[in-house]
mmCIF file with all atom_site columns, C-alpha atoms (C1' of nucleotides) in Angstrom:
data_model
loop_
_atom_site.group_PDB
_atom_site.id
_atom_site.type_symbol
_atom_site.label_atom_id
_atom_site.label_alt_id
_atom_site.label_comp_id
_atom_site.label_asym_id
_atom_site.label_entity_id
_atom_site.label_seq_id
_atom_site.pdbx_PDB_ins_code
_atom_site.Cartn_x
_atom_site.Cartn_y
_atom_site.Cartn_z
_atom_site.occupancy
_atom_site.B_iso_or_equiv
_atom_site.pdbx_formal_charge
_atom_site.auth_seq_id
_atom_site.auth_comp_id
_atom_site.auth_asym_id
_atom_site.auth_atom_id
_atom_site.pdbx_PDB_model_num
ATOM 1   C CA    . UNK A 1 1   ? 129.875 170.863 45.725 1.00 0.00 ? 1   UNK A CA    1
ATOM 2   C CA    . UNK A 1 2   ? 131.916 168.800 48.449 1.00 0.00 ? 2   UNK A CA    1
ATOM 3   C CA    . UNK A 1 3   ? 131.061 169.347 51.772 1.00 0.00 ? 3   UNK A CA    1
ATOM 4   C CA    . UNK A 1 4   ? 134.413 169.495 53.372 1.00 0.00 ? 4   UNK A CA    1
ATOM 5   C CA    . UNK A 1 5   ? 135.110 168.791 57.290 1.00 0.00 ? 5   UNK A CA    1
ATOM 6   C CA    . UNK A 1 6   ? 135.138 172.316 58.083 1.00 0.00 ? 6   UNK A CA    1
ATOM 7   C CA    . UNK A 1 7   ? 131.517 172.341 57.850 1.00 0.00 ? 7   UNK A CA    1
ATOM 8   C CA    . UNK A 1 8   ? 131.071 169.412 59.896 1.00 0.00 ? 8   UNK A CA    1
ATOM 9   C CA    . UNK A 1 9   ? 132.733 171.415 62.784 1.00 0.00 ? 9   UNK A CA    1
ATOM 10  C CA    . UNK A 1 10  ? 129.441 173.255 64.064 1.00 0.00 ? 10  UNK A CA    1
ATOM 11  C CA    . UNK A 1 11  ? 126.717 172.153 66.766 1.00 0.00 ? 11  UNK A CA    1
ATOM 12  C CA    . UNK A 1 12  ? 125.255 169.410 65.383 1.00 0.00 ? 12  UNK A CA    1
ATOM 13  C CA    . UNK A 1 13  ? 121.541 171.347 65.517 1.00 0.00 ? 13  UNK A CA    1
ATOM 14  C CA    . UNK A 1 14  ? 122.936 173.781 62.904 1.00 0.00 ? 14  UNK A CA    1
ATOM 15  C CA    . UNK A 1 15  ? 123.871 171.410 60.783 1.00 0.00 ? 15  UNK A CA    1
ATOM 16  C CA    . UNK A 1 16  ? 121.542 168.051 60.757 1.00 0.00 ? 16  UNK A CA    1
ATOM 17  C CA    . UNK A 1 17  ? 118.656 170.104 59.701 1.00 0.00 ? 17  UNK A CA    1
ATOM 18  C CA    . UNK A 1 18  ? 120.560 171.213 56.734 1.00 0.00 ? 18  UNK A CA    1
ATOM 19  C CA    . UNK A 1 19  ? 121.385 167.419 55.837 1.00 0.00 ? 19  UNK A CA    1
ATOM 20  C CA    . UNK A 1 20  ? 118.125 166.734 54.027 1.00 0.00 ? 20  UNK A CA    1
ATOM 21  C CA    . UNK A 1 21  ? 118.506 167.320 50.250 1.00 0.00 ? 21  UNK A CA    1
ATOM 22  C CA    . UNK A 1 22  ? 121.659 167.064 50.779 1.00 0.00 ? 22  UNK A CA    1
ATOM 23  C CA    . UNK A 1 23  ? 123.746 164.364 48.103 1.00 0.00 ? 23  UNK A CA    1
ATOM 24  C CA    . UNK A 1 24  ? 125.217 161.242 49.613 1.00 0.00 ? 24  UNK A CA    1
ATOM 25  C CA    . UNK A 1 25  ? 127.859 160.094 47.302 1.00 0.00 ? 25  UNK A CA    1
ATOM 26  C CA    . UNK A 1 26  ? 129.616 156.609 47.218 1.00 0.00 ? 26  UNK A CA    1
ATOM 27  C CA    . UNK A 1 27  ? 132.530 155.624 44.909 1.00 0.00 ? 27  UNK A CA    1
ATOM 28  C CA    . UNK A 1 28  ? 131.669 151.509 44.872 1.00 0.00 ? 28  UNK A CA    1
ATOM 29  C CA    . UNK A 1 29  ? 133.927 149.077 44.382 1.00 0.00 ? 29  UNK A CA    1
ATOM 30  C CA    . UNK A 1 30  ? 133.830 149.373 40.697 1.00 0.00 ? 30  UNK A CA    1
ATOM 31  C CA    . UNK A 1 31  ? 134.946 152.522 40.430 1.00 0.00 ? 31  UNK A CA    1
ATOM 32  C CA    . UNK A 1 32  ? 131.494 153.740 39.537 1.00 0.00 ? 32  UNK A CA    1
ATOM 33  C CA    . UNK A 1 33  ? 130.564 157.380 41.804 1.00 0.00 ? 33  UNK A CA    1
ATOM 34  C CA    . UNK A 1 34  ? 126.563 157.151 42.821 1.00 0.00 ? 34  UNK A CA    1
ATOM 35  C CA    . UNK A 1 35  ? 124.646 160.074 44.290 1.00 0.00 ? 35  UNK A CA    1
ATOM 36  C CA    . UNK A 1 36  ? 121.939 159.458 46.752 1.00 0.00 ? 36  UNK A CA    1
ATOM 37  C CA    . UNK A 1 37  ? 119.442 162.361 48.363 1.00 0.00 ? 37  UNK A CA    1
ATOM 38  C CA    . UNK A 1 38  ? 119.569 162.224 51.786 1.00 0.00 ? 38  UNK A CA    1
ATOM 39  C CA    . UNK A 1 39  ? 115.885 162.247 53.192 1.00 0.00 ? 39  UNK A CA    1
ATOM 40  C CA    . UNK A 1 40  ? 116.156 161.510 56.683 1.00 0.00 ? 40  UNK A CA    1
ATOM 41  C CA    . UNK A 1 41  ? 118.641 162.349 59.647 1.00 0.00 ? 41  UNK A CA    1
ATOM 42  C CA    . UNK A 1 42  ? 118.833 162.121 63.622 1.00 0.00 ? 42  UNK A CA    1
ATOM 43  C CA    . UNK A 1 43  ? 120.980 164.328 65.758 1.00 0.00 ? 43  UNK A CA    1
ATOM 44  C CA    . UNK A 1 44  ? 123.011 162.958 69.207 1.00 0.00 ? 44  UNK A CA    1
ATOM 45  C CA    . UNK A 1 45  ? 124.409 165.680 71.332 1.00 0.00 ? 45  UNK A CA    1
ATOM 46  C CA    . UNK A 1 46  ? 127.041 165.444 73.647 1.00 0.00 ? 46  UNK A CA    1
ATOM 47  C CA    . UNK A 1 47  ? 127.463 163.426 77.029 1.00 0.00 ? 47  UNK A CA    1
ATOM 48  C CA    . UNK A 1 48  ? 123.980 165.258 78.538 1.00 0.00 ? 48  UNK A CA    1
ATOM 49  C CA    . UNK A 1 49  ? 121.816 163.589 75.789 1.00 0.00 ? 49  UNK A CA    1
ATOM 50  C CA    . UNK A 1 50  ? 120.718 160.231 77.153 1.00 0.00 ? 50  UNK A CA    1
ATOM 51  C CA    . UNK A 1 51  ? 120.058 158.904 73.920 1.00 0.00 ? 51  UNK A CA    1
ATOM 52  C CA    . UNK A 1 52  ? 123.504 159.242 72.445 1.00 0.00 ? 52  UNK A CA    1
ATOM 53  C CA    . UNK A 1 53  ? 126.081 156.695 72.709 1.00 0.00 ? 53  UNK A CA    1
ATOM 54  C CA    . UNK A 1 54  ? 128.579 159.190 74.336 1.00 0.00 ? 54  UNK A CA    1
ATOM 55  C CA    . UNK A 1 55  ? 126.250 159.433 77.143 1.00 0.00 ? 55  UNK A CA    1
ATOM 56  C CA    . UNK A 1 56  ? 127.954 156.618 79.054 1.00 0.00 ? 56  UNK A CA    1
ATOM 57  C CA    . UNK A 1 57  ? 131.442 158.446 78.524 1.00 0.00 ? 57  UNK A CA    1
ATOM 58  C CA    . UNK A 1 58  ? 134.470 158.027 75.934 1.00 0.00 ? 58  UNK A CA    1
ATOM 59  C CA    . UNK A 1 59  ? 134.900 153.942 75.346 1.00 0.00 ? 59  UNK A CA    1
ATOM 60  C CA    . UNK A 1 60  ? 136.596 152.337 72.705 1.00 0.00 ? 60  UNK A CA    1
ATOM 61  C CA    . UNK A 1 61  ? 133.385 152.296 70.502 1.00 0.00 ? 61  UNK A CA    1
ATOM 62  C CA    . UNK A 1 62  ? 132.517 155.858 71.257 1.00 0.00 ? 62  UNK A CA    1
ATOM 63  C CA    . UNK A 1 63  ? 135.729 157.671 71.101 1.00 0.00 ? 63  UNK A CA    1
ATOM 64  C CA    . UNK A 1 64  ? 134.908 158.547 67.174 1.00 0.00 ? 64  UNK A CA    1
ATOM 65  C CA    . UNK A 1 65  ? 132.692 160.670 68.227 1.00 0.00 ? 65  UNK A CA    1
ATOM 66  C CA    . UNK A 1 66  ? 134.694 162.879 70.068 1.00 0.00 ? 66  UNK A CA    1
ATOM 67  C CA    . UNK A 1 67  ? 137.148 163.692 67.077 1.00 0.00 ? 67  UNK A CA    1
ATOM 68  C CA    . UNK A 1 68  ? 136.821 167.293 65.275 1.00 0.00 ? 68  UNK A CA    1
ATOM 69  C CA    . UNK A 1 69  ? 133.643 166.918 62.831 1.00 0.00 ? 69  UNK A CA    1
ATOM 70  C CA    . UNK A 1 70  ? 134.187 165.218 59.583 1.00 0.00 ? 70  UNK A CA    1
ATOM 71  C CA    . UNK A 1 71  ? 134.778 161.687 59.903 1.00 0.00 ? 71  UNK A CA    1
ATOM 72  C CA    . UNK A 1 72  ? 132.695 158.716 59.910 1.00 0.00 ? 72  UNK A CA    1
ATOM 73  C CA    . UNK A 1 73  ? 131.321 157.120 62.737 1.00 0.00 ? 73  UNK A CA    1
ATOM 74  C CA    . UNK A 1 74  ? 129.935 153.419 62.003 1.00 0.00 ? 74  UNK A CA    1
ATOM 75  C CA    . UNK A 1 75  ? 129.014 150.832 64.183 1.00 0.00 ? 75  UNK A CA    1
ATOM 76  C CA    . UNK A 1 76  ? 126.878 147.393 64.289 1.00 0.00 ? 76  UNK A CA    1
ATOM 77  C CA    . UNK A 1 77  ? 123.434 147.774 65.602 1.00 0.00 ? 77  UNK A CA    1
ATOM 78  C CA    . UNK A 1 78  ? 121.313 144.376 67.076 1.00 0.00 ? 78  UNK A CA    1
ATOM 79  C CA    . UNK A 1 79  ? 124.289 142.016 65.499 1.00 0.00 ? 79  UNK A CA    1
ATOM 80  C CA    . UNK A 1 80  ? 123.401 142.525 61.988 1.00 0.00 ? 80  UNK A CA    1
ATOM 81  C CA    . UNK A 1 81  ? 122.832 146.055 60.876 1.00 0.00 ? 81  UNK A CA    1
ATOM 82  C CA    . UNK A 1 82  ? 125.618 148.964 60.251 1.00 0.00 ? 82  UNK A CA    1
ATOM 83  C CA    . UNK A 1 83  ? 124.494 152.485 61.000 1.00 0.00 ? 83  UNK A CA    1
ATOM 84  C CA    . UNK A 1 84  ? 126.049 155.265 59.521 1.00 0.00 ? 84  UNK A CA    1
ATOM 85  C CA    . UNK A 1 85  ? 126.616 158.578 61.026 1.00 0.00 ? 85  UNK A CA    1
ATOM 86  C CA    . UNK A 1 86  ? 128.559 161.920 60.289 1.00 0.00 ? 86  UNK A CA    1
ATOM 87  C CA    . UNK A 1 87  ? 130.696 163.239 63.603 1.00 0.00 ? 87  UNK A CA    1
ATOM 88  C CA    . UNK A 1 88  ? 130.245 166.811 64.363 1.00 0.00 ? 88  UNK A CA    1
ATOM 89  C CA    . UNK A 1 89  ? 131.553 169.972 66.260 1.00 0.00 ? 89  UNK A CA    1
ATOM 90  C CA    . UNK A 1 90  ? 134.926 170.347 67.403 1.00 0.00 ? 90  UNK A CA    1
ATOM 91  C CA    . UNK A 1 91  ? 137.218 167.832 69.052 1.00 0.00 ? 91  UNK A CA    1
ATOM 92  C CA    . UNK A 1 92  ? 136.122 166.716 72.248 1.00 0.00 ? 92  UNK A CA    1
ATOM 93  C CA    . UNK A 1 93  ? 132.291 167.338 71.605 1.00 0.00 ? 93  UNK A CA    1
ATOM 94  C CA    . UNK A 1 94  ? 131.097 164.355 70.994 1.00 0.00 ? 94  UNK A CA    1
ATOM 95  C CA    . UNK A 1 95  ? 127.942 164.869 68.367 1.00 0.00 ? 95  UNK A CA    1
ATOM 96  C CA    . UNK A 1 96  ? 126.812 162.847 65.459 1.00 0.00 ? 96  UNK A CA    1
ATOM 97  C CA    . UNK A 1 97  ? 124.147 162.690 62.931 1.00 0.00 ? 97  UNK A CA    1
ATOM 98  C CA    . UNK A 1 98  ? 122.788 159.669 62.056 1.00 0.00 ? 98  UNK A CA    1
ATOM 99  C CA    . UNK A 1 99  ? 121.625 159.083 58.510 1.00 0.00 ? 99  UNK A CA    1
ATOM 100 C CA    . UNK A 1 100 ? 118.493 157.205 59.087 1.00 0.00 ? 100 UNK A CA    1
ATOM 101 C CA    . UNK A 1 101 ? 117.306 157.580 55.055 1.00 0.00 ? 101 UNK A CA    1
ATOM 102 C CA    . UNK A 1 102 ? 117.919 158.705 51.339 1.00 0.00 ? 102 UNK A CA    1
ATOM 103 C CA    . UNK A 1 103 ? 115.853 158.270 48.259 1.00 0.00 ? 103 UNK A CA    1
ATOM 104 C CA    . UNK A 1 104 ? 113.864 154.790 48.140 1.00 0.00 ? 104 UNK A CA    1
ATOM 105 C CA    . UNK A 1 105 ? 115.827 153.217 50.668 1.00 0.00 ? 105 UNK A CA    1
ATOM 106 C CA    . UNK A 1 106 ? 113.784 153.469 54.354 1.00 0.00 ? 106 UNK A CA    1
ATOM 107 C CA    . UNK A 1 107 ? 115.668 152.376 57.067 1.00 0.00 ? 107 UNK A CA    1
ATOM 108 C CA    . UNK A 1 108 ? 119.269 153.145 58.330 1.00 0.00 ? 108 UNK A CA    1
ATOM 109 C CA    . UNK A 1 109 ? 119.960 149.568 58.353 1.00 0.00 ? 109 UNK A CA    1
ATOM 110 C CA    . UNK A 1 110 ? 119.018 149.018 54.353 1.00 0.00 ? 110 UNK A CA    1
ATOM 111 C CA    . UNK A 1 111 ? 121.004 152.284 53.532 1.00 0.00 ? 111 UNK A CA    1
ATOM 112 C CA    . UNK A 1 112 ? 124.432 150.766 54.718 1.00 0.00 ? 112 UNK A CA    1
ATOM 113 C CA    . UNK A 1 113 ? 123.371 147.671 53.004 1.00 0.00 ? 113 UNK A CA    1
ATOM 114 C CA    . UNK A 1 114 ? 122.824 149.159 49.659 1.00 0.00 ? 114 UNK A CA    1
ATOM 115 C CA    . UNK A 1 115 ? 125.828 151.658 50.026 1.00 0.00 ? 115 UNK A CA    1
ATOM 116 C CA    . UNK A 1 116 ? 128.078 148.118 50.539 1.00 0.00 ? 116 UNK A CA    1
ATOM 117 C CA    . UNK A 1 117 ? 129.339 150.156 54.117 1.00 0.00 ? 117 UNK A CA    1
ATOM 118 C CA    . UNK A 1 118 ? 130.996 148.468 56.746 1.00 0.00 ? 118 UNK A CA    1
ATOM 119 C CA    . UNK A 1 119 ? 133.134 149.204 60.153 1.00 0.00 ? 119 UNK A CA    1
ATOM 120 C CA    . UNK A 1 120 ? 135.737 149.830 57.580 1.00 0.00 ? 120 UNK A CA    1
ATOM 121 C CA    . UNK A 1 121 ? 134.571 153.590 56.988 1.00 0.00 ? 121 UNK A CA    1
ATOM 122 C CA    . UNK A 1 122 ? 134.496 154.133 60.887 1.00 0.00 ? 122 UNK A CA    1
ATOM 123 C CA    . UNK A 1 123 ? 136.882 156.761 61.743 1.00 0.00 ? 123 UNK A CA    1
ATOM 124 C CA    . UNK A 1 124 ? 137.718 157.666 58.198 1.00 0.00 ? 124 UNK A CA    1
ATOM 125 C CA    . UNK A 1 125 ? 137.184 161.470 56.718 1.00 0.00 ? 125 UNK A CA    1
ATOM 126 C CA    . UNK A 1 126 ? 134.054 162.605 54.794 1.00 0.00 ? 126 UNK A CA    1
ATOM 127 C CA    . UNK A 1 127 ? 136.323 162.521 51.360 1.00 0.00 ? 127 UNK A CA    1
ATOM 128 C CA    . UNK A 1 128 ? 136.238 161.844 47.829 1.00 0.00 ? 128 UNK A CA    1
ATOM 129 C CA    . UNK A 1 129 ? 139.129 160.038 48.081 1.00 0.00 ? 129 UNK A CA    1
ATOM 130 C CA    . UNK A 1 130 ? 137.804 157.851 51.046 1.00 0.00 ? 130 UNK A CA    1
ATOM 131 C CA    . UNK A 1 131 ? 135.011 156.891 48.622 1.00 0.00 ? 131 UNK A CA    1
ATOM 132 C CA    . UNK A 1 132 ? 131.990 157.918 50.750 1.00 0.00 ? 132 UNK A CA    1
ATOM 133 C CA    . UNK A 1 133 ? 131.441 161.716 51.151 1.00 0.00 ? 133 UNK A CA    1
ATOM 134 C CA    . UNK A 1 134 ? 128.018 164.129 51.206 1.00 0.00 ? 134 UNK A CA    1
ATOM 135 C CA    . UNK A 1 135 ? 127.361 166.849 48.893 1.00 0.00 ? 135 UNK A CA    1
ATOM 136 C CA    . UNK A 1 136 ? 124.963 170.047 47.888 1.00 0.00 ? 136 UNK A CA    1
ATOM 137 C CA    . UNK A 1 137 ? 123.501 170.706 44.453 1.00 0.00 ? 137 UNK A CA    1
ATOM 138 C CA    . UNK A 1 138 ? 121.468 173.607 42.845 1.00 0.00 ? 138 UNK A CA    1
ATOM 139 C CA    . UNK A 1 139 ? 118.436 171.673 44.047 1.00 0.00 ? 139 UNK A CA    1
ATOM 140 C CA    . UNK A 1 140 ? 118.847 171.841 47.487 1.00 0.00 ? 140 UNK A CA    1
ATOM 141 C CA    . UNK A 1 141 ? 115.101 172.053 49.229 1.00 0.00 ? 141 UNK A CA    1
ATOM 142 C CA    . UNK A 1 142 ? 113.925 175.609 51.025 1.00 0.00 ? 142 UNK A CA    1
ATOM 143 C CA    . UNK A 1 143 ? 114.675 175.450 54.696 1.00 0.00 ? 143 UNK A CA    1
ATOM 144 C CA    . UNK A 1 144 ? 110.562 174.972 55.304 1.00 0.00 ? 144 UNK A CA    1
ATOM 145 C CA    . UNK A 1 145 ? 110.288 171.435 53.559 1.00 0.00 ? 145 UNK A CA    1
ATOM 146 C CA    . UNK A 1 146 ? 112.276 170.468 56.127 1.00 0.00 ? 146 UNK A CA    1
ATOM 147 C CA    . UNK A 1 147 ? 110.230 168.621 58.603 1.00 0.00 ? 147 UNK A CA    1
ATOM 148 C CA    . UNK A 1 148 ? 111.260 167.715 62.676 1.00 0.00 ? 148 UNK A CA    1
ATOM 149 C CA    . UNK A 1 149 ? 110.014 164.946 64.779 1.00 0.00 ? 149 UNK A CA    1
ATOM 150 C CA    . UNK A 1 150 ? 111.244 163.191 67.563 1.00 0.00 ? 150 UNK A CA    1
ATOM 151 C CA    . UNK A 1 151 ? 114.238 160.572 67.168 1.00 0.00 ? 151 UNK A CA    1
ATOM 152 C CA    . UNK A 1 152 ? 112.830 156.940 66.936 1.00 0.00 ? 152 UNK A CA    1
ATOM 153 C CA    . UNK A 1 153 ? 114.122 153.566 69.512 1.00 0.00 ? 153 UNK A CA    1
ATOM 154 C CA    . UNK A 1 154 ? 115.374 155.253 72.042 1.00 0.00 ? 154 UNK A CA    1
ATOM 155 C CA    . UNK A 1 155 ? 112.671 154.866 74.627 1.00 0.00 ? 155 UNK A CA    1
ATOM 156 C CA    . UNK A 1 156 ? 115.478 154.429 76.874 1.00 0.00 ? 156 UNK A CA    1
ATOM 157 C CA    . UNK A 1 157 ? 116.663 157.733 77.369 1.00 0.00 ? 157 UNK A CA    1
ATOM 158 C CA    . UNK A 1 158 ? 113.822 158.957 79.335 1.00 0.00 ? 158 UNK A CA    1
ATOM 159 C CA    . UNK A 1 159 ? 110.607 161.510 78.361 1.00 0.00 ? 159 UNK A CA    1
ATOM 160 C CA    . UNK A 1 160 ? 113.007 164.418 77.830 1.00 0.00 ? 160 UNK A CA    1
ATOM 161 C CA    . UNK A 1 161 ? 115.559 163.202 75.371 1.00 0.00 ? 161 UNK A CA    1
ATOM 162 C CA    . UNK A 1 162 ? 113.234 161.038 74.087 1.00 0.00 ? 162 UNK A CA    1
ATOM 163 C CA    . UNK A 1 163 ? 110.755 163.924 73.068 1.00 0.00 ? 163 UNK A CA    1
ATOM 164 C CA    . UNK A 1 164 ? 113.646 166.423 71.712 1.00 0.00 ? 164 UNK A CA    1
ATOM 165 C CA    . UNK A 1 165 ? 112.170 166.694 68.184 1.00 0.00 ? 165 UNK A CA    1
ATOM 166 C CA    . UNK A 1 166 ? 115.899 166.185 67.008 1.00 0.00 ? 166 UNK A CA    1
ATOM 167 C CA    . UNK A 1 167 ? 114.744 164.017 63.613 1.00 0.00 ? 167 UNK A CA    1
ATOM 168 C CA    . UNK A 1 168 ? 115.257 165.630 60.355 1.00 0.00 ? 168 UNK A CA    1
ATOM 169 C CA    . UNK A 1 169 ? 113.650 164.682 56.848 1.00 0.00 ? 169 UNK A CA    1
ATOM 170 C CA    . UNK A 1 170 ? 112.353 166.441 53.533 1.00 0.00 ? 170 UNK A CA    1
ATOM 171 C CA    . UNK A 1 171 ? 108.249 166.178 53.347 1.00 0.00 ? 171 UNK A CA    1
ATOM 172 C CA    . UNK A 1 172 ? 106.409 164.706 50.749 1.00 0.00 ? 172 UNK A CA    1
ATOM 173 C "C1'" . DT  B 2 1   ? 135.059 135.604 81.646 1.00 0.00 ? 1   DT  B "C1'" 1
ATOM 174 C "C1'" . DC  B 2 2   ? 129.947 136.322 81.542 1.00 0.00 ? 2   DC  B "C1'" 1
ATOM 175 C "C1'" . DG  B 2 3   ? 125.504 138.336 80.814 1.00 0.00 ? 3   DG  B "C1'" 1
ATOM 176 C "C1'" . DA  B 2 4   ? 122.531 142.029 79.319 1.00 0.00 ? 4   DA  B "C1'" 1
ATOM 177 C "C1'" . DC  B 2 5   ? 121.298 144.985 75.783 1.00 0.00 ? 5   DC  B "C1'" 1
ATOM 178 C "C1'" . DG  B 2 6   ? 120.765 147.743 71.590 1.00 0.00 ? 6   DG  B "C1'" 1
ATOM 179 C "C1'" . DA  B 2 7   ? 120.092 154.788 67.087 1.00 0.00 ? 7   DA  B "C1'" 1
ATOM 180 C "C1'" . DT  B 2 8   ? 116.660 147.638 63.229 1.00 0.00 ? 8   DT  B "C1'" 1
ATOM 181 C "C1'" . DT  B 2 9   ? 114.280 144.681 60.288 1.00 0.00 ? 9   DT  B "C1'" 1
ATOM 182 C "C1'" . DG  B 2 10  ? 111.157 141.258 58.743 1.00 0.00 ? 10  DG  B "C1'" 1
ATOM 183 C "C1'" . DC  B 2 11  ? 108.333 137.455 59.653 1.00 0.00 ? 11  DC  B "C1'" 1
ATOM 184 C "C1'" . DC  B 2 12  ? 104.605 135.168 62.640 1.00 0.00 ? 12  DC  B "C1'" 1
ATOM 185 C "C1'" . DG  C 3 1   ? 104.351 140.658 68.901 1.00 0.00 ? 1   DG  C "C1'" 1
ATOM 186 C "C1'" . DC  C 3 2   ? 108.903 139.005 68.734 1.00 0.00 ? 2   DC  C "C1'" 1
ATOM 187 C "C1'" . DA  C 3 3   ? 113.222 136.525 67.134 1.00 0.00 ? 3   DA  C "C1'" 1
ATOM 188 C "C1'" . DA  C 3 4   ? 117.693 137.099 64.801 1.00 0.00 ? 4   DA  C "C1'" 1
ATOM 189 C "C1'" . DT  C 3 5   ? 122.595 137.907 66.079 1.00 0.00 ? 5   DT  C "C1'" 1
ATOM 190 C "C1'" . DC  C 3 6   ? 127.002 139.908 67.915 1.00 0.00 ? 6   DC  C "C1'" 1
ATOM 191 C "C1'" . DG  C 3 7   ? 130.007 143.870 69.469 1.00 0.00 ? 7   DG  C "C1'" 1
ATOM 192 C "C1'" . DT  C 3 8   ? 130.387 146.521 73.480 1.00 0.00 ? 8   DT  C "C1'" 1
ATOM 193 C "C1'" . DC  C 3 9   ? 130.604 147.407 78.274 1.00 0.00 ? 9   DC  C "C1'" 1
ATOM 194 C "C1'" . DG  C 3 10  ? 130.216 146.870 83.110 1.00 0.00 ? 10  DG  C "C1'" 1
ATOM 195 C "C1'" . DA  C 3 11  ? 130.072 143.553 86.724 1.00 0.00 ? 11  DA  C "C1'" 1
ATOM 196 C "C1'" . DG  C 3 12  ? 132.136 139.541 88.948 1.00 0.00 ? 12  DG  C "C1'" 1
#
DNA sequence: TCGACGATTGCC
DNA sequence: GCAATCGTCGAG
């Protein structure tokens, strides 16, 4: 069942714990639709969280963020990788989740890699018709496989951001 | 216009 | 442990 941008329009604490088991699906250039199990998320909240981009203000790069939940935010990481994230909570409030894993791929950077996603999907709606949009099954995990820890490379943001244990992923 | 830096990865 | 590699942003 599609996950539609009206869910996308809570606090972004309700919702990236929820994001594990959750279906990643990708209509490639081929035509052919792919589902992939999301494993792993992060969750950036608003101006006051150090760690998230926003925290510097709106910019050009940033301003995604602050659209009502449901669109895309993607953006180029150490010249050379594409992360992927999912913007959440209403317009203005800029929160995202960042998809840091599904299935066998590890690594945010390998995940837009595989999924052939580019700059090109920034800005654009969660939709089948956009060709990249998430998903729930019958097999969605119970609430306590869901593990937290705290988000990983951003030393930066100081001892209290950095410890918010705002990382998200199914357990073995 | 310039310089510093990063929500990563893979090789030394 | 550290280089690769480039868009973004603030300083000059």
């Amino acid at each position: 069942m599609l996950l539609t941008p009206d869910f996308f329009q809570q606090d972004v604490l309700e919702i990236a714990p929820d994001l594990p088991g959750k279906l990643l699906m990708r209509k490639d250039s081929g035509g052919e639709q792919k589902a992939y199990r999301i494993t792993e998320v992060e969750a950036y909240r608003g101006e006051e969280d150090l760690a998230c981009h926003a925290s510097k203000g709106k910019t050009p790069r940033t301003s995604v963020m602050y659209e009502p939940g449901g669109v895309w935010y993607v953006y180029l990481i150490y010249g050379m990788h594409w992360m992927l994230n999912v913007v959440t909570a209403e317009k203005n409030n800029p929160q995202a989740v960042l998809i840091r894993g599904v299935e066998a791929w590890n690594g945010p950077g390998k995940l837009t890699k595989a999924l052939e996603i580019t700059k090109a999907f920034n800005g654009r709606p969660l939709a089948k018709a956009t060709g990249l949009w998430i998903a729930s099954d019958n097999q969605s995990p119970d609430k306590n496989t869901v593990l937290q820890a705290p988000r990983i490379g951003i030393d930066y943001a100081g001892n209290y951001w950095k410890n918010k244990p705002w990382r998200y992923y199914l357990s073995v």
